[in-house]
mmCIF file with all atom_site columns, C-alpha atoms in Angstrom:
data_model
loop_
_atom_site.group_PDB
_atom_site.id
_atom_site.type_symbol
_atom_site.label_atom_id
_atom_site.label_alt_id
_atom_site.label_comp_id
_atom_site.label_asym_id
_atom_site.label_entity_id
_atom_site.label_seq_id
_atom_site.pdbx_PDB_ins_code
_atom_site.Cartn_x
_atom_site.Cartn_y
_atom_site.Cartn_z
_atom_site.occupancy
_atom_site.B_iso_or_equiv
_atom_site.pdbx_formal_charge
_atom_site.auth_seq_id
_atom_site.auth_comp_id
_atom_site.auth_asym_id
_atom_site.auth_atom_id
_atom_site.pdbx_PDB_model_num
ATOM 1   C CA . UNK A 1 1   ? -86.106  -68.035 4.395  1.00 51.00 ? 446 UNK A CA 1
ATOM 2   C CA . UNK A 1 2   ? -86.940  -65.012 6.464  1.00 68.00 ? 447 UNK A CA 1
ATOM 3   C CA . UNK A 1 3   ? -88.581  -65.597 9.799  1.00 88.00 ? 448 UNK A CA 1
ATOM 4   C CA . UNK A 1 4   ? -91.229  -63.460 11.419 1.00 93.00 ? 449 UNK A CA 1
ATOM 5   C CA . UNK A 1 5   ? -90.307  -59.794 11.142 1.00 94.00 ? 450 UNK A CA 1
ATOM 6   C CA . UNK A 1 6   ? -91.472  -57.154 13.562 1.00 96.00 ? 451 UNK A CA 1
ATOM 7   C CA . UNK A 1 7   ? -90.893  -53.444 13.506 1.00 96.00 ? 452 UNK A CA 1
ATOM 8   C CA . UNK A 1 8   ? -90.042  -51.294 15.134 1.00 96.00 ? 453 UNK A CA 1
ATOM 9   C CA . UNK A 1 9   ? -87.973  -53.236 17.636 1.00 95.00 ? 454 UNK A CA 1
ATOM 10  C CA . UNK A 1 10  ? -88.237  -50.425 20.155 1.00 96.00 ? 455 UNK A CA 1
ATOM 11  C CA . UNK A 1 11  ? -90.929  -47.774 20.352 1.00 97.00 ? 456 UNK A CA 1
ATOM 12  C CA . UNK A 1 12  ? -91.215  -44.882 22.756 1.00 98.00 ? 457 UNK A CA 1
ATOM 13  C CA . UNK A 1 13  ? -94.487  -42.997 23.073 1.00 98.00 ? 458 UNK A CA 1
ATOM 14  C CA . UNK A 1 14  ? -95.857  -40.371 25.416 1.00 97.00 ? 459 UNK A CA 1
ATOM 15  C CA . UNK A 1 15  ? -99.149  -40.933 27.168 1.00 97.00 ? 460 UNK A CA 1
ATOM 16  C CA . UNK A 1 16  ? -102.059 -40.261 24.850 1.00 97.00 ? 461 UNK A CA 1
ATOM 17  C CA . UNK A 1 17  ? -100.196 -40.981 21.622 1.00 98.00 ? 462 UNK A CA 1
ATOM 18  C CA . UNK A 1 18  ? -100.843 -43.875 19.275 1.00 98.00 ? 463 UNK A CA 1
ATOM 19  C CA . UNK A 1 19  ? -98.600  -46.910 18.837 1.00 98.00 ? 464 UNK A CA 1
ATOM 20  C CA . UNK A 1 20  ? -98.587  -48.989 15.650 1.00 98.00 ? 465 UNK A CA 1
ATOM 21  C CA . UNK A 1 21  ? -96.753  -52.284 15.720 1.00 98.00 ? 466 UNK A CA 1
ATOM 22  C CA . UNK A 1 22  ? -96.114  -54.238 12.532 1.00 98.00 ? 467 UNK A CA 1
ATOM 23  C CA . UNK A 1 23  ? -95.634  -57.931 11.943 1.00 97.00 ? 468 UNK A CA 1
ATOM 24  C CA . UNK A 1 24  ? -94.703  -59.696 8.724  1.00 96.00 ? 469 UNK A CA 1
ATOM 25  C CA . UNK A 1 25  ? -95.266  -63.454 9.086  1.00 94.00 ? 470 UNK A CA 1
ATOM 26  C CA . UNK A 1 26  ? -93.131  -66.183 7.641  1.00 92.00 ? 471 UNK A CA 1
ATOM 27  C CA . UNK A 1 27  ? -93.741  -66.372 3.885  1.00 90.00 ? 472 UNK A CA 1
ATOM 28  C CA . UNK A 1 28  ? -96.656  -68.690 3.246  1.00 86.00 ? 473 UNK A CA 1
ATOM 29  C CA . UNK A 1 29  ? -98.038  -68.448 6.758  1.00 89.00 ? 474 UNK A CA 1
ATOM 30  C CA . UNK A 1 30  ? -101.628 -67.283 6.904  1.00 88.00 ? 475 UNK A CA 1
ATOM 31  C CA . UNK A 1 31  ? -102.181 -67.300 10.683 1.00 91.00 ? 476 UNK A CA 1
ATOM 32  C CA . UNK A 1 32  ? -100.908 -64.521 12.927 1.00 94.00 ? 477 UNK A CA 1
ATOM 33  C CA . UNK A 1 33  ? -101.031 -64.263 16.695 1.00 95.00 ? 478 UNK A CA 1
ATOM 34  C CA . UNK A 1 34  ? -100.199 -61.346 18.982 1.00 97.00 ? 479 UNK A CA 1
ATOM 35  C CA . UNK A 1 35  ? -98.990  -61.798 22.560 1.00 97.00 ? 480 UNK A CA 1
ATOM 36  C CA . UNK A 1 36  ? -98.058  -59.322 25.255 1.00 96.00 ? 481 UNK A CA 1
ATOM 37  C CA . UNK A 1 37  ? -95.305  -59.847 27.804 1.00 91.00 ? 482 UNK A CA 1
ATOM 38  C CA . UNK A 1 38  ? -95.337  -57.599 30.827 1.00 88.00 ? 483 UNK A CA 1
ATOM 39  C CA . UNK A 1 39  ? -92.050  -57.203 32.728 1.00 80.00 ? 484 UNK A CA 1
ATOM 40  C CA . UNK A 1 40  ? -91.038  -60.395 34.526 1.00 75.00 ? 485 UNK A CA 1
ATOM 41  C CA . UNK A 1 41  ? -94.181  -62.198 33.380 1.00 78.00 ? 486 UNK A CA 1
ATOM 42  C CA . UNK A 1 42  ? -95.104  -64.822 30.821 1.00 81.00 ? 487 UNK A CA 1
ATOM 43  C CA . UNK A 1 43  ? -96.724  -64.140 27.509 1.00 90.00 ? 488 UNK A CA 1
ATOM 44  C CA . UNK A 1 44  ? -100.455 -63.514 27.369 1.00 94.00 ? 489 UNK A CA 1
ATOM 45  C CA . UNK A 1 45  ? -102.467 -64.170 24.245 1.00 94.00 ? 490 UNK A CA 1
ATOM 46  C CA . UNK A 1 46  ? -104.148 -61.136 22.731 1.00 96.00 ? 491 UNK A CA 1
ATOM 47  C CA . UNK A 1 47  ? -105.544 -61.931 19.293 1.00 96.00 ? 492 UNK A CA 1
ATOM 48  C CA . UNK A 1 48  ? -105.499 -64.514 16.519 1.00 94.00 ? 493 UNK A CA 1
ATOM 49  C CA . UNK A 1 49  ? -106.006 -63.464 12.925 1.00 94.00 ? 494 UNK A CA 1
ATOM 50  C CA . UNK A 1 50  ? -106.146 -65.014 9.512  1.00 91.00 ? 495 UNK A CA 1
ATOM 51  C CA . UNK A 1 51  ? -106.008 -62.996 6.326  1.00 87.00 ? 496 UNK A CA 1
ATOM 52  C CA . UNK A 1 52  ? -108.685 -60.291 6.608  1.00 87.00 ? 497 UNK A CA 1
ATOM 53  C CA . UNK A 1 53  ? -110.376 -62.024 9.547  1.00 93.00 ? 498 UNK A CA 1
ATOM 54  C CA . UNK A 1 54  ? -110.155 -61.847 13.315 1.00 94.00 ? 499 UNK A CA 1
ATOM 55  C CA . UNK A 1 55  ? -110.615 -65.386 14.590 1.00 91.00 ? 500 UNK A CA 1
ATOM 56  C CA . UNK A 1 56  ? -110.179 -64.939 18.343 1.00 92.00 ? 501 UNK A CA 1
ATOM 57  C CA . UNK A 1 57  ? -109.750 -61.630 20.137 1.00 93.00 ? 502 UNK A CA 1
ATOM 58  C CA . UNK A 1 58  ? -110.574 -62.891 23.609 1.00 91.00 ? 503 UNK A CA 1
ATOM 59  C CA . UNK A 1 59  ? -107.302 -61.549 25.024 1.00 93.00 ? 504 UNK A CA 1
ATOM 60  C CA . UNK A 1 60  ? -107.588 -58.050 23.623 1.00 95.00 ? 505 UNK A CA 1
ATOM 61  C CA . UNK A 1 61  ? -108.541 -55.190 25.923 1.00 94.00 ? 506 UNK A CA 1
ATOM 62  C CA . UNK A 1 62  ? -111.975 -53.925 24.945 1.00 90.00 ? 507 UNK A CA 1
ATOM 63  C CA . UNK A 1 63  ? -110.873 -50.351 24.442 1.00 95.00 ? 508 UNK A CA 1
ATOM 64  C CA . UNK A 1 64  ? -107.985 -48.676 22.633 1.00 97.00 ? 509 UNK A CA 1
ATOM 65  C CA . UNK A 1 65  ? -106.568 -51.885 21.116 1.00 97.00 ? 510 UNK A CA 1
ATOM 66  C CA . UNK A 1 66  ? -107.225 -53.139 17.608 1.00 97.00 ? 511 UNK A CA 1
ATOM 67  C CA . UNK A 1 67  ? -105.582 -55.534 15.199 1.00 97.00 ? 512 UNK A CA 1
ATOM 68  C CA . UNK A 1 68  ? -105.786 -56.277 11.519 1.00 96.00 ? 513 UNK A CA 1
ATOM 69  C CA . UNK A 1 69  ? -104.191 -58.589 8.976  1.00 95.00 ? 514 UNK A CA 1
ATOM 70  C CA . UNK A 1 70  ? -105.041 -57.271 5.536  1.00 92.00 ? 515 UNK A CA 1
ATOM 71  C CA . UNK A 1 71  ? -104.955 -59.226 2.322  1.00 89.00 ? 516 UNK A CA 1
ATOM 72  C CA . UNK A 1 72  ? -101.748 -57.441 1.380  1.00 89.00 ? 517 UNK A CA 1
ATOM 73  C CA . UNK A 1 73  ? -99.124  -56.226 3.807  1.00 91.00 ? 518 UNK A CA 1
ATOM 74  C CA . UNK A 1 74  ? -98.210  -56.877 7.411  1.00 95.00 ? 519 UNK A CA 1
ATOM 75  C CA . UNK A 1 75  ? -100.410 -57.423 10.412 1.00 97.00 ? 520 UNK A CA 1
ATOM 76  C CA . UNK A 1 76  ? -100.846 -54.289 12.518 1.00 98.00 ? 521 UNK A CA 1
ATOM 77  C CA . UNK A 1 77  ? -101.485 -54.032 16.247 1.00 98.00 ? 522 UNK A CA 1
ATOM 78  C CA . UNK A 1 78  ? -102.715 -50.554 17.047 1.00 98.00 ? 523 UNK A CA 1
ATOM 79  C CA . UNK A 1 79  ? -102.894 -49.027 20.503 1.00 98.00 ? 524 UNK A CA 1
ATOM 80  C CA . UNK A 1 80  ? -104.650 -45.698 20.762 1.00 97.00 ? 525 UNK A CA 1
ATOM 81  C CA . UNK A 1 81  ? -104.145 -43.197 23.577 1.00 98.00 ? 526 UNK A CA 1
ATOM 82  C CA . UNK A 1 82  ? -101.400 -45.232 25.194 1.00 97.00 ? 527 UNK A CA 1
ATOM 83  C CA . UNK A 1 83  ? -101.012 -45.324 28.975 1.00 97.00 ? 528 UNK A CA 1
ATOM 84  C CA . UNK A 1 84  ? -98.009  -46.301 31.079 1.00 95.00 ? 529 UNK A CA 1
ATOM 85  C CA . UNK A 1 85  ? -99.537  -49.732 31.732 1.00 94.00 ? 530 UNK A CA 1
ATOM 86  C CA . UNK A 1 86  ? -99.238  -50.496 28.023 1.00 96.00 ? 531 UNK A CA 1
ATOM 87  C CA . UNK A 1 87  ? -95.454  -50.621 28.392 1.00 96.00 ? 532 UNK A CA 1
ATOM 88  C CA . UNK A 1 88  ? -94.522  -54.186 27.516 1.00 96.00 ? 533 UNK A CA 1
ATOM 89  C CA . UNK A 1 89  ? -92.978  -56.392 24.880 1.00 94.00 ? 534 UNK A CA 1
ATOM 90  C CA . UNK A 1 90  ? -95.393  -57.316 22.114 1.00 96.00 ? 535 UNK A CA 1
ATOM 91  C CA . UNK A 1 91  ? -94.647  -60.485 20.222 1.00 95.00 ? 536 UNK A CA 1
ATOM 92  C CA . UNK A 1 92  ? -96.089  -61.660 16.980 1.00 96.00 ? 537 UNK A CA 1
ATOM 93  C CA . UNK A 1 93  ? -96.131  -65.301 15.922 1.00 95.00 ? 538 UNK A CA 1
ATOM 94  C CA . UNK A 1 94  ? -97.202  -67.000 12.737 1.00 93.00 ? 539 UNK A CA 1
ATOM 95  C CA . UNK A 1 95  ? -98.114  -70.496 11.657 1.00 89.00 ? 540 UNK A CA 1
ATOM 96  C CA . UNK A 1 96  ? -98.983  -72.170 8.370  1.00 84.00 ? 541 UNK A CA 1
ATOM 97  C CA . UNK A 1 97  ? -102.498 -73.120 7.362  1.00 76.00 ? 542 UNK A CA 1
ATOM 98  C CA . UNK A 1 98  ? -104.160 -75.838 9.438  1.00 66.00 ? 543 UNK A CA 1
ATOM 99  C CA . UNK A 1 99  ? -102.108 -78.921 10.188 1.00 62.00 ? 544 UNK A CA 1
ATOM 100 C CA . UNK A 1 100 ? -99.044  -77.318 11.784 1.00 64.00 ? 545 UNK A CA 1
ATOM 101 C CA . UNK A 1 101 ? -99.383  -76.398 15.435 1.00 70.00 ? 546 UNK A CA 1
ATOM 102 C CA . UNK A 1 102 ? -96.004  -74.794 15.926 1.00 82.00 ? 547 UNK A CA 1
ATOM 103 C CA . UNK A 1 103 ? -95.974  -71.024 16.134 1.00 88.00 ? 548 UNK A CA 1
ATOM 104 C CA . UNK A 1 104 ? -92.878  -69.126 15.052 1.00 90.00 ? 549 UNK A CA 1
ATOM 105 C CA . UNK A 1 105 ? -92.153  -65.979 16.982 1.00 93.00 ? 550 UNK A CA 1
ATOM 106 C CA . UNK A 1 106 ? -90.734  -62.665 15.941 1.00 93.00 ? 551 UNK A CA 1
ATOM 107 C CA . UNK A 1 107 ? -88.161  -60.721 17.976 1.00 92.00 ? 552 UNK A CA 1
ATOM 108 C CA . UNK A 1 108 ? -90.816  -58.515 19.529 1.00 94.00 ? 553 UNK A CA 1
ATOM 109 C CA . UNK A 1 109 ? -91.489  -54.791 19.812 1.00 96.00 ? 554 UNK A CA 1
ATOM 110 C CA . UNK A 1 110 ? -90.639  -53.246 23.135 1.00 95.00 ? 555 UNK A CA 1
ATOM 111 C CA . UNK A 1 111 ? -93.025  -50.395 23.832 1.00 97.00 ? 556 UNK A CA 1
ATOM 112 C CA . UNK A 1 112 ? -92.176  -47.817 26.456 1.00 97.00 ? 557 UNK A CA 1
ATOM 113 C CA . UNK A 1 113 ? -94.791  -45.251 27.393 1.00 97.00 ? 558 UNK A CA 1
ATOM 114 C CA . UNK A 1 114 ? -93.445  -42.180 29.126 1.00 96.00 ? 559 UNK A CA 1
ATOM 115 C CA . UNK B 2 1   ? -109.933 -72.619 31.187 1.00 82.00 ? 820 UNK B CA 1
ATOM 116 C CA . UNK B 2 2   ? -106.545 -73.954 30.193 1.00 87.00 ? 821 UNK B CA 1
ATOM 117 C CA . UNK B 2 3   ? -103.583 -73.121 32.401 1.00 91.00 ? 822 UNK B CA 1
ATOM 118 C CA . UNK B 2 4   ? -99.904  -73.920 32.815 1.00 94.00 ? 823 UNK B CA 1
ATOM 119 C CA . UNK B 2 5   ? -98.087  -73.928 36.130 1.00 94.00 ? 824 UNK B CA 1
ATOM 120 C CA . UNK B 2 6   ? -94.356  -73.674 35.949 1.00 93.00 ? 825 UNK B CA 1
ATOM 121 C CA . UNK B 2 7   ? -91.566  -73.991 38.458 1.00 82.00 ? 826 UNK B CA 1
ATOM 122 C CA . UNK B 2 8   ? -90.748  -70.656 40.000 1.00 80.00 ? 827 UNK B CA 1
ATOM 123 C CA . UNK B 2 9   ? -87.357  -69.194 39.340 1.00 82.00 ? 828 UNK B CA 1
ATOM 124 C CA . UNK B 2 10  ? -84.787  -68.007 39.183 1.00 93.00 ? 829 UNK B CA 1
ATOM 125 C CA . UNK B 2 11  ? -82.720  -71.165 38.997 1.00 95.00 ? 830 UNK B CA 1
ATOM 126 C CA . UNK B 2 12  ? -78.941  -70.996 39.253 1.00 96.00 ? 831 UNK B CA 1
ATOM 127 C CA . UNK B 2 13  ? -76.793  -74.035 38.507 1.00 96.00 ? 832 UNK B CA 1
ATOM 128 C CA . UNK B 2 14  ? -73.160  -74.776 37.946 1.00 97.00 ? 833 UNK B CA 1
ATOM 129 C CA . UNK B 2 15  ? -71.980  -75.860 34.526 1.00 97.00 ? 834 UNK B CA 1
ATOM 130 C CA . UNK B 2 16  ? -72.475  -79.600 33.878 1.00 96.00 ? 835 UNK B CA 1
ATOM 131 C CA . UNK B 2 17  ? -75.183  -79.894 36.539 1.00 97.00 ? 836 UNK B CA 1
ATOM 132 C CA . UNK B 2 18  ? -78.437  -81.763 35.925 1.00 97.00 ? 837 UNK B CA 1
ATOM 133 C CA . UNK B 2 19  ? -81.438  -79.591 35.152 1.00 96.00 ? 838 UNK B CA 1
ATOM 134 C CA . UNK B 2 20  ? -85.131  -80.132 35.829 1.00 96.00 ? 839 UNK B CA 1
ATOM 135 C CA . UNK B 2 21  ? -87.765  -77.459 35.323 1.00 97.00 ? 840 UNK B CA 1
ATOM 136 C CA . UNK B 2 22  ? -91.208  -78.620 36.374 1.00 96.00 ? 841 UNK B CA 1
ATOM 137 C CA . UNK B 2 23  ? -94.323  -77.920 34.347 1.00 97.00 ? 842 UNK B CA 1
ATOM 138 C CA . UNK B 2 24  ? -97.879  -79.087 34.959 1.00 97.00 ? 843 UNK B CA 1
ATOM 139 C CA . UNK B 2 25  ? -100.992 -78.200 33.050 1.00 96.00 ? 844 UNK B CA 1
ATOM 140 C CA . UNK B 2 26  ? -104.762 -78.096 33.225 1.00 94.00 ? 845 UNK B CA 1
ATOM 141 C CA . UNK B 2 27  ? -106.650 -78.481 29.979 1.00 91.00 ? 846 UNK B CA 1
ATOM 142 C CA . UNK B 2 28  ? -109.690 -80.077 28.432 1.00 83.00 ? 847 UNK B CA 1
ATOM 143 C CA . UNK B 2 29  ? -109.169 -82.635 25.730 1.00 81.00 ? 848 UNK B CA 1
ATOM 144 C CA . UNK B 2 30  ? -105.741 -83.523 24.454 1.00 84.00 ? 849 UNK B CA 1
ATOM 145 C CA . UNK B 2 31  ? -103.491 -80.482 24.233 1.00 91.00 ? 850 UNK B CA 1
ATOM 146 C CA . UNK B 2 32  ? -100.128 -80.250 22.549 1.00 91.00 ? 851 UNK B CA 1
ATOM 147 C CA . UNK B 2 33  ? -97.283  -79.251 24.858 1.00 94.00 ? 852 UNK B CA 1
ATOM 148 C CA . UNK B 2 34  ? -94.286  -77.051 24.144 1.00 95.00 ? 853 UNK B CA 1
ATOM 149 C CA . UNK B 2 35  ? -91.135  -75.666 25.679 1.00 97.00 ? 854 UNK B CA 1
ATOM 150 C CA . UNK B 2 36  ? -89.941  -72.335 24.351 1.00 95.00 ? 855 UNK B CA 1
ATOM 151 C CA . UNK B 2 37  ? -86.676  -70.579 25.221 1.00 96.00 ? 856 UNK B CA 1
ATOM 152 C CA . UNK B 2 38  ? -86.080  -66.837 25.274 1.00 91.00 ? 857 UNK B CA 1
ATOM 153 C CA . UNK B 2 39  ? -82.556  -65.461 25.210 1.00 90.00 ? 858 UNK B CA 1
ATOM 154 C CA . UNK B 2 40  ? -81.971  -61.912 26.475 1.00 84.00 ? 859 UNK B CA 1
ATOM 155 C CA . UNK B 2 41  ? -83.509  -59.288 24.218 1.00 78.00 ? 860 UNK B CA 1
ATOM 156 C CA . UNK B 2 42  ? -84.857  -61.831 21.757 1.00 82.00 ? 861 UNK B CA 1
ATOM 157 C CA . UNK B 2 43  ? -88.120  -63.493 20.860 1.00 84.00 ? 862 UNK B CA 1
ATOM 158 C CA . UNK B 2 44  ? -89.148  -67.009 21.751 1.00 89.00 ? 863 UNK B CA 1
ATOM 159 C CA . UNK B 2 45  ? -87.671  -70.010 20.030 1.00 92.00 ? 864 UNK B CA 1
ATOM 160 C CA . UNK B 2 46  ? -89.327  -73.397 20.017 1.00 93.00 ? 865 UNK B CA 1
ATOM 161 C CA . UNK B 2 47  ? -87.136  -75.815 21.968 1.00 96.00 ? 866 UNK B CA 1
ATOM 162 C CA . UNK B 2 48  ? -89.224  -78.972 21.772 1.00 96.00 ? 867 UNK B CA 1
ATOM 163 C CA . UNK B 2 49  ? -92.777  -80.213 21.657 1.00 94.00 ? 868 UNK B CA 1
ATOM 164 C CA . UNK B 2 50  ? -94.975  -83.273 22.159 1.00 94.00 ? 869 UNK B CA 1
ATOM 165 C CA . UNK B 2 51  ? -98.418  -83.772 20.713 1.00 90.00 ? 870 UNK B CA 1
ATOM 166 C CA . UNK B 2 52  ? -99.760  -86.853 22.484 1.00 90.00 ? 871 UNK B CA 1
ATOM 167 C CA . UNK B 2 53  ? -99.411  -88.819 25.692 1.00 92.00 ? 872 UNK B CA 1
ATOM 168 C CA . UNK B 2 54  ? -96.070  -90.570 26.262 1.00 94.00 ? 873 UNK B CA 1
ATOM 169 C CA . UNK B 2 55  ? -94.413  -88.665 23.423 1.00 95.00 ? 874 UNK B CA 1
ATOM 170 C CA . UNK B 2 56  ? -90.925  -87.433 24.217 1.00 97.00 ? 875 UNK B CA 1
ATOM 171 C CA . UNK B 2 57  ? -89.730  -84.203 22.695 1.00 96.00 ? 876 UNK B CA 1
ATOM 172 C CA . UNK B 2 58  ? -85.990  -83.624 22.485 1.00 97.00 ? 877 UNK B CA 1
ATOM 173 C CA . UNK B 2 59  ? -83.598  -81.016 21.129 1.00 96.00 ? 878 UNK B CA 1
ATOM 174 C CA . UNK B 2 60  ? -80.091  -79.758 21.957 1.00 95.00 ? 879 UNK B CA 1
ATOM 175 C CA . UNK B 2 61  ? -79.779  -82.229 24.827 1.00 96.00 ? 880 UNK B CA 1
ATOM 176 C CA . UNK B 2 62  ? -83.083  -81.157 26.387 1.00 97.00 ? 881 UNK B CA 1
ATOM 177 C CA . UNK B 2 63  ? -85.927  -83.643 26.828 1.00 98.00 ? 882 UNK B CA 1
ATOM 178 C CA . UNK B 2 64  ? -89.512  -83.585 28.061 1.00 98.00 ? 883 UNK B CA 1
ATOM 179 C CA . UNK B 2 65  ? -92.074  -86.385 28.191 1.00 98.00 ? 884 UNK B CA 1
ATOM 180 C CA . UNK B 2 66  ? -95.829  -85.804 27.895 1.00 97.00 ? 885 UNK B CA 1
ATOM 181 C CA . UNK B 2 67  ? -97.311  -87.479 30.992 1.00 96.00 ? 886 UNK B CA 1
ATOM 182 C CA . UNK B 2 68  ? -101.062 -87.470 30.822 1.00 93.00 ? 887 UNK B CA 1
ATOM 183 C CA . UNK B 2 69  ? -101.532 -89.333 34.106 1.00 94.00 ? 888 UNK B CA 1
ATOM 184 C CA . UNK B 2 70  ? -99.709  -86.598 36.024 1.00 95.00 ? 889 UNK B CA 1
ATOM 185 C CA . UNK B 2 71  ? -100.553 -83.773 33.555 1.00 95.00 ? 890 UNK B CA 1
ATOM 186 C CA . UNK B 2 72  ? -96.883  -82.872 33.429 1.00 97.00 ? 891 UNK B CA 1
ATOM 187 C CA . UNK B 2 73  ? -94.228  -81.964 30.874 1.00 97.00 ? 892 UNK B CA 1
ATOM 188 C CA . UNK B 2 74  ? -91.033  -81.476 32.884 1.00 98.00 ? 893 UNK B CA 1
ATOM 189 C CA . UNK B 2 75  ? -87.944  -80.204 31.057 1.00 98.00 ? 894 UNK B CA 1
ATOM 190 C CA . UNK B 2 76  ? -84.641  -82.007 31.721 1.00 98.00 ? 895 UNK B CA 1
ATOM 191 C CA . UNK B 2 77  ? -81.047  -81.784 30.594 1.00 97.00 ? 896 UNK B CA 1
ATOM 192 C CA . UNK B 2 78  ? -78.257  -83.984 31.823 1.00 96.00 ? 897 UNK B CA 1
ATOM 193 C CA . UNK B 2 79  ? -75.394  -81.484 31.681 1.00 95.00 ? 898 UNK B CA 1
ATOM 194 C CA . UNK B 2 80  ? -76.090  -77.783 31.302 1.00 97.00 ? 899 UNK B CA 1
ATOM 195 C CA . UNK B 2 81  ? -73.783  -75.228 29.704 1.00 96.00 ? 900 UNK B CA 1
ATOM 196 C CA . UNK B 2 82  ? -73.330  -71.514 30.235 1.00 96.00 ? 901 UNK B CA 1
ATOM 197 C CA . UNK B 2 83  ? -74.982  -70.962 26.870 1.00 95.00 ? 902 UNK B CA 1
ATOM 198 C CA . UNK B 2 84  ? -78.212  -72.505 28.224 1.00 96.00 ? 903 UNK B CA 1
ATOM 199 C CA . UNK B 2 85  ? -78.760  -69.421 30.379 1.00 96.00 ? 904 UNK B CA 1
ATOM 200 C CA . UNK B 2 86  ? -82.135  -68.054 29.291 1.00 96.00 ? 905 UNK B CA 1
ATOM 201 C CA . UNK B 2 87  ? -85.802  -67.942 30.281 1.00 93.00 ? 906 UNK B CA 1
ATOM 202 C CA . UNK B 2 88  ? -87.743  -71.141 29.617 1.00 96.00 ? 907 UNK B CA 1
ATOM 203 C CA . UNK B 2 89  ? -91.490  -71.170 29.014 1.00 94.00 ? 908 UNK B CA 1
ATOM 204 C CA . UNK B 2 90  ? -93.806  -74.147 29.129 1.00 96.00 ? 909 UNK B CA 1
ATOM 205 C CA . UNK B 2 91  ? -96.911  -73.769 26.962 1.00 95.00 ? 910 UNK B CA 1
ATOM 206 C CA . UNK B 2 92  ? -99.889  -75.657 25.608 1.00 93.00 ? 911 UNK B CA 1
ATOM 207 C CA . UNK B 2 93  ? -102.252 -75.328 22.681 1.00 90.00 ? 912 UNK B CA 1
ATOM 208 C CA . UNK B 2 94  ? -105.625 -76.919 22.368 1.00 82.00 ? 913 UNK B CA 1
ATOM 209 C CA . UNK B 2 95  ? -107.771 -77.867 19.382 1.00 71.00 ? 914 UNK B CA 1
ATOM 210 C CA . UNK B 2 96  ? -104.835 -77.261 17.075 1.00 55.00 ? 915 UNK B CA 1
ATOM 211 C CA . UNK B 2 97  ? -103.421 -74.113 15.519 1.00 51.00 ? 916 UNK B CA 1
ATOM 212 C CA . UNK B 2 98  ? -104.815 -71.753 18.098 1.00 77.00 ? 917 UNK B CA 1
ATOM 213 C CA . UNK B 2 99  ? -103.547 -69.622 20.915 1.00 87.00 ? 918 UNK B CA 1
ATOM 214 C CA . UNK B 2 100 ? -100.755 -70.745 23.178 1.00 92.00 ? 919 UNK B CA 1
ATOM 215 C CA . UNK B 2 101 ? -101.241 -70.640 26.931 1.00 92.00 ? 920 UNK B CA 1
ATOM 216 C CA . UNK B 2 102 ? -97.929  -69.968 28.660 1.00 93.00 ? 921 UNK B CA 1
ATOM 217 C CA . UNK B 2 103 ? -96.518  -70.535 32.090 1.00 93.00 ? 922 UNK B CA 1
ATOM 218 C CA . UNK B 2 104 ? -94.858  -67.615 33.817 1.00 91.00 ? 923 UNK B CA 1
ATOM 219 C CA . UNK B 2 105 ? -91.366  -68.630 32.729 1.00 92.00 ? 924 UNK B CA 1
ATOM 220 C CA . UNK B 2 106 ? -88.305  -69.847 34.609 1.00 94.00 ? 925 UNK B CA 1
ATOM 221 C CA . UNK B 2 107 ? -85.108  -67.837 34.432 1.00 93.00 ? 926 UNK B CA 1
ATOM 222 C CA . UNK B 2 108 ? -82.088  -70.153 34.311 1.00 96.00 ? 927 UNK B CA 1
ATOM 223 C CA . UNK B 2 109 ? -78.551  -68.973 34.980 1.00 96.00 ? 928 UNK B CA 1
ATOM 224 C CA . UNK B 2 110 ? -75.587  -71.287 34.528 1.00 96.00 ? 929 UNK B CA 1
ATOM 225 C CA . UNK B 2 111 ? -72.362  -70.287 36.197 1.00 96.00 ? 930 UNK B CA 1
ATOM 226 C CA . UNK B 2 112 ? -68.977  -71.574 35.019 1.00 94.00 ? 931 UNK B CA 1
#
């Protein structure tokens, strides 16, 4: 069974460009979470989605960041007009429908903004 | 809000030494508690978990006991190996199947 897949693994963008990060959850998992890890820090929750719905986006910056988890296809975290402070590792996690608390993490996308 | 306070690192130990990484939490209700491990350049892997008071999670020689009276979930291992070198994160989730709140992580280095 494939685990959580994220791509790209590394992404370099110049200031002002857009970054699109993709996450394919474990097959059968309907809950997706995005976390951001700044250098030498712990992970910070950004957003929690179920298929076609945003459940909790309390950790998302109000501007430039958006996330979706469509009925078909991967979850996308989109960062518009990136700035150097967006440089971080972005991790996606997934979990099954209610009843299983464990989240399974992907390998992360390391974003570098020049 | 919920929070996790974790032992500051880095921690350096010799092979076969005893390991303790302290973790305390603040949360409403009855959270579930987790330890995750992150090897260099990789994502997080679940190491162990406990879902209610006095539960002991264990895996790969690591153990942690959910202590509600001291709001703690300290990670222990009796004899560490070089391959245990990684960053360890304590985390909690509340109300089930929702966001994880992480500690800042403890970098562990084991020297031969």
